Amino acid sequence: MTDQRDKMREDVQVRILRLLQENPEMSHRELAKAVGISTGGIHYVLTALLDKGMIKFGNFTAAKDRRRYAYVLTRKGIVEKARLTRAFLARKMAEYEALRAEIEAVQQEIAADDAQESRS
């Protein structure tokens, strides 16, 4: 259970870091929608990333509201994003291979059932 939760947490983190690297001015609401979690969940993850030194606040100069900030990846955040991305890709490739093998097995089963049915 914890292992699955850790994988999900890492998936969310890598998605957020990738989004912020491309769009540092994204709001909590925009991030939540893009990642598929609640705005409270985004706040929790962003706070954790800030505490770990992976992101920092930067001024978002184009904003009309000068209190609005952008989230900028730090050097540590860039390194961690790369590590998480590699782990994410390896995990997703393994999931893909397992799913592909299952699909092939089901297709063979259906073909065998169809062949047996046509003989009857």
C-alpha positions as protocol buffer text, in pm:
chain_id: "A"
residue {
  index: 1
  type: MET
  ca { x: 0 y: 0 z: 0 }
}
residue {
  index: 2
  type: THR
  ca { x: 273 y: 244 z: 94 }
}
residue {
  index: 3
  type: ASP
  ca { x: 471 y: 152 z: -216 }
}
residue {
  index: 4
  type: GLN
  ca { x: 171 y: 231 z: -438 }
}
residue {
  index: 5
  type: ARG
  ca { x: 113 y: 559 z: -251 }
}
residue {
  index: 6
  type: ASP
  ca { x: 481 y: 652 z: -296 }
}
residue {
  index: 7
  type: LYS
  ca { x: 456 y: 587 z: -669 }
}
residue {
  index: 8
  type: MET
  ca { x: 145 y: 801 z: -695 }
}
residue {
  index: 9
  type: ARG
  ca { x: 313 y: 1081 z: -496 }
}
residue {
  index: 10
  type: GLU
  ca { x: 617 y: 1068 z: -724 }
}
residue {
  index: 11
  type: ASP
  ca { x: 392 y: 1073 z: -1032 }
}
residue {
  index: 12
  type: VAL
  ca { x: 219 y: 1385 z: -903 }
}
residue {
  index: 13
  type: GLN
  ca { x: 550 y: 1549 z: -816 }
}
residue {
  index: 14
  type: VAL
  ca { x: 702 y: 1484 z: -1158 }
}
residue {
  index: 15
  type: ARG
  ca { x: 391 y: 1618 z: -1332 }
}
residue {
  index: 16
  type: ILE
  ca { x: 393 y: 1932 z: -1119 }
}
residue {
  index: 17
  type: LEU
  ca { x: 765 y: 1991 z: -1168 }
}
residue {
  index: 18
  type: ARG
  ca { x: 732 y: 1945 z: -1545 }
}
residue {
  index: 19
  type: LEU
  ca { x: 437 y: 2185 z: -1559 }
}
residue {
  index: 20
  type: LEU
  ca { x: 611 y: 2446 z: -1346 }
}
residue {
  index: 21
  type: GLN
  ca { x: 929 y: 2429 z: -1550 }
}
residue {
  index: 22
  type: GLU
  ca { x: 726 y: 2515 z: -1861 }
}
residue {
  index: 23
  type: ASN
  ca { x: 470 y: 2747 z: -1694 }
}
residue {
  index: 24
  type: PRO
  ca { x: 602 y: 2886 z: -1362 }
}
residue {
  index: 25
  type: GLU
  ca { x: 310 y: 3128 z: -1337 }
}
residue {
  index: 26
  type: MET
  ca { x: 42 y: 2857 z: -1317 }
}
residue {
  index: 27
  type: SER
  ca { x: -203 y: 2908 z: -1034 }
}
residue {
  index: 28
  type: HIS
  ca { x: -294 y: 2643 z: -779 }
}
residue {
  index: 29
  type: ARG
  ca { x: -626 y: 2594 z: -953 }
}
residue {
  index: 30
  type: GLU
  ca { x: -464 y: 2552 z: -1297 }
}
residue {
  index: 31
  type: LEU
  ca { x: -210 y: 2304 z: -1157 }
}
residue {
  index: 32
  type: ALA
  ca { x: -481 y: 2107 z: -979 }
}
residue {
  index: 33
  type: LYS
  ca { x: -685 y: 2078 z: -1296 }
}
residue {
  index: 34
  type: ALA
  ca { x: -384 y: 1978 z: -1508 }
}
residue {
  index: 35
  type: VAL
  ca { x: -266 y: 1714 z: -1259 }
}
residue {
  index: 36
  type: GLY
  ca { x: -610 y: 1590 z: -1160 }
}
residue {
  index: 37
  type: ILE
  ca { x: -600 y: 1652 z: -785 }
}
residue {
  index: 38
  type: SER
  ca { x: -769 y: 1898 z: -552 }
}
residue {
  index: 39
  type: THR
  ca { x: -640 y: 2251 z: -496 }
}
residue {
  index: 40
  type: GLY
  ca { x: -575 y: 2149 z: -135 }
}
residue {
  index: 41
  type: GLY
  ca { x: -364 y: 1862 z: -263 }
}
residue {
  index: 42
  type: ILE
  ca { x: -169 y: 2100 z: -486 }
}
residue {
  index: 43
  type: HIS
  ca { x: -108 y: 2331 z: -191 }
}
residue {
  index: 44
  type: TYR
  ca { x: 23 y: 2036 z: 12 }
}
residue {
  index: 45
  type: VAL
  ca { x: 259 y: 1921 z: -267 }
}
residue {
  index: 46
  type: LEU
  ca { x: 384 y: 2273 z: -343 }
}
residue {
  index: 47
  type: THR
  ca { x: 455 y: 2332 z: 26 }
}
residue {
  index: 48
  type: ALA
  ca { x: 651 y: 2006 z: 40 }
}
residue {
  index: 49
  type: LEU
  ca { x: 847 y: 2101 z: -274 }
}
residue {
  index: 50
  type: LEU
  ca { x: 923 y: 2444 z: -125 }
}
residue {
  index: 51
  type: ASP
  ca { x: 1033 y: 2285 z: 205 }
}
residue {
  index: 52
  type: LYS
  ca { x: 1263 y: 2044 z: 17 }
}
residue {
  index: 53
  type: GLY
  ca { x: 1418 y: 2335 z: -175 }
}
residue {
  index: 54
  type: MET
  ca { x: 1304 y: 2203 z: -512 }
}
residue {
  index: 55
  type: ILE
  ca { x: 1106 y: 2515 z: -602 }
}
residue {
  index: 56
  type: LYS
  ca { x: 1116 y: 2875 z: -488 }
}
residue {
  index: 57
  type: PHE
  ca { x: 897 y: 3178 z: -522 }
}
residue {
  index: 58
  type: GLY
  ca { x: 978 y: 3425 z: -796 }
}
residue {
  index: 59
  type: ASN
  ca { x: 797 y: 3743 z: -883 }
}
residue {
  index: 60
  type: PHE
  ca { x: 556 y: 3710 z: -1170 }
}
residue {
  index: 61
  type: THR
  ca { x: 619 y: 4049 z: -1327 }
}
residue {
  index: 62
  type: ALA
  ca { x: 344 y: 4027 z: -1590 }
}
residue {
  index: 63
  type: ALA
  ca { x: 73 y: 3989 z: -1325 }
}
residue {
  index: 64
  type: LYS
  ca { x: -151 y: 4286 z: -1251 }
}
residue {
  index: 65
  type: ASP
  ca { x: -157 y: 4172 z: -889 }
}
residue {
  index: 66
  type: ARG
  ca { x: 203 y: 4219 z: -766 }
}
residue {
  index: 67
  type: ARG
  ca { x: 134 y: 3976 z: -480 }
}
residue {
  index: 68
  type: ARG
  ca { x: 115 y: 3690 z: -728 }
}
residue {
  index: 69
  type: TYR
  ca { x: 421 y: 3471 z: -748 }
}
residue {
  index: 70
  type: ALA
  ca { x: 564 y: 3224 z: -992 }
}
residue {
  index: 71
  type: TYR
  ca { x: 708 y: 2891 z: -882 }
}
residue {
  index: 72
  type: VAL
  ca { x: 1061 y: 2853 z: -1017 }
}
residue {
  index: 73
  type: LEU
  ca { x: 1253 y: 2527 z: -1011 }
}
residue {
  index: 74
  type: THR
  ca { x: 1580 y: 2546 z: -823 }
}
residue {
  index: 75
  type: ARG
  ca { x: 1893 y: 2360 z: -934 }
}
residue {
  index: 76
  type: LYS
  ca { x: 1797 y: 2090 z: -682 }
}
residue {
  index: 77
  type: GLY
  ca { x: 1446 y: 2084 z: -831 }
}
residue {
  index: 78
  type: ILE
  ca { x: 1581 y: 2041 z: -1183 }
}
residue {
  index: 79
  type: VAL
  ca { x: 1802 y: 1750 z: -1073 }
}
residue {
  index: 80
  type: GLU
  ca { x: 1515 y: 1588 z: -880 }
}
residue {
  index: 81
  type: LYS
  ca { x: 1278 y: 1639 z: -1175 }
}
residue {
  index: 82
  type: ALA
  ca { x: 1524 y: 1454 z: -1399 }
}
residue {
  index: 83
  type: ARG
  ca { x: 1553 y: 1167 z: -1148 }
}
residue {
  index: 84
  type: LEU
  ca { x: 1177 y: 1145 z: -1098 }
}
residue {
  index: 85
  type: THR
  ca { x: 1118 y: 1161 z: -1473 }
}
residue {
  index: 86
  type: ARG
  ca { x: 1356 y: 869 z: -1536 }
}
residue {
  index: 87
  type: ALA
  ca { x: 1186 y: 663 z: -1262 }
}
residue {
  index: 88
  type: PHE
  ca { x: 841 y: 761 z: -1394 }
}
residue {
  index: 89
  type: LEU
  ca { x: 934 y: 657 z: -1748 }
}
residue {
  index: 90
  type: ALA
  ca { x: 1080 y: 324 z: -1635 }
}
residue {
  index: 91
  type: ARG
  ca { x: 768 y: 250 z: -1428 }
}
residue {
  index: 92
  type: LYS
  ca { x: 531 y: 345 z: -1710 }
}
residue {
  index: 93
  type: MET
  ca { x: 728 y: 137 z: -1963 }
}
residue {
  index: 94
  type: ALA
  ca { x: 705 y: -166 z: -1732 }
}
residue {
  index: 95
  type: GLU
  ca { x: 330 y: -106 z: -1691 }
}
residue {
  index: 96
  type: TYR
  ca { x: 297 y: -78 z: -2069 }
}
residue {
  index: 97
  type: GLU
  ca { x: 483 y: -405 z: -2130 }
}
residue {
  index: 98
  type: ALA
  ca { x: 271 y: -586 z: -1870 }
}
residue {
  index: 99
  type: LEU
  ca { x: -49 y: -448 z: -2022 }
}
residue {
  index: 100
  type: ARG
  ca { x: 65 y: -538 z: -2373 }
}
residue {
  index: 101
  type: ALA
  ca { x: 141 y: -896 z: -2263 }
}
residue {
  index: 102
  type: GLU
  ca { x: -203 y: -921 z: -2098 }
}
residue {
  index: 103
  type: ILE
  ca { x: -375 y: -791 z: -2410 }
}
residue {
  index: 104
  type: GLU
  ca { x: -190 y: -1044 z: -2626 }
}
residue {
  index: 105
  type: ALA
  ca { x: -289 y: -1327 z: -2389 }
}
residue {
  index: 106
  type: VAL
  ca { x: -655 y: -1222 z: -2398 }
}
residue {
  index: 107
  type: GLN
  ca { x: -647 y: -1193 z: -2778 }
}
residue {
  index: 108
  type: GLN
  ca { x: -502 y: -1545 z: -2802 }
}
residue {
  index: 109
  type: GLU
  ca { x: -769 y: -1671 z: -2564 }
}
residue {
  index: 110
  type: ILE
  ca { x: -1043 y: -1512 z: -2774 }
}
residue {
  index: 111
  type: ALA
  ca { x: -895 y: -1654 z: -3093 }
}
residue {
  index: 112
  type: ALA
  ca { x: -880 y: -2001 z: -2937 }
}
residue {
  index: 113
  type: ASP
  ca { x: -1240 y: -1968 z: -2816 }
}
residue {
  index: 114
  type: ASP
  ca { x: -1350 y: -1854 z: -3162 }
}
residue {
  index: 115
  type: ALA
  ca { x: -1167 y: -2146 z: -3328 }
}
residue {
  index: 116
  type: GLN
  ca { x: -1323 y: -2395 z: -3089 }
}
residue {
  index: 117
  type: GLU
  ca { x: -1666 y: -2243 z: -3139 }
}
residue {
  index: 118
  type: SER
  ca { x: -1638 y: -2261 z: -3518 }
}
residue {
  index: 119
  type: ARG
  ca { x: -1549 y: -2632 z: -3494 }
}
residue {
  index: 120
  type: SER
  ca { x: -1862 y: -2705 z: -3290 }
}
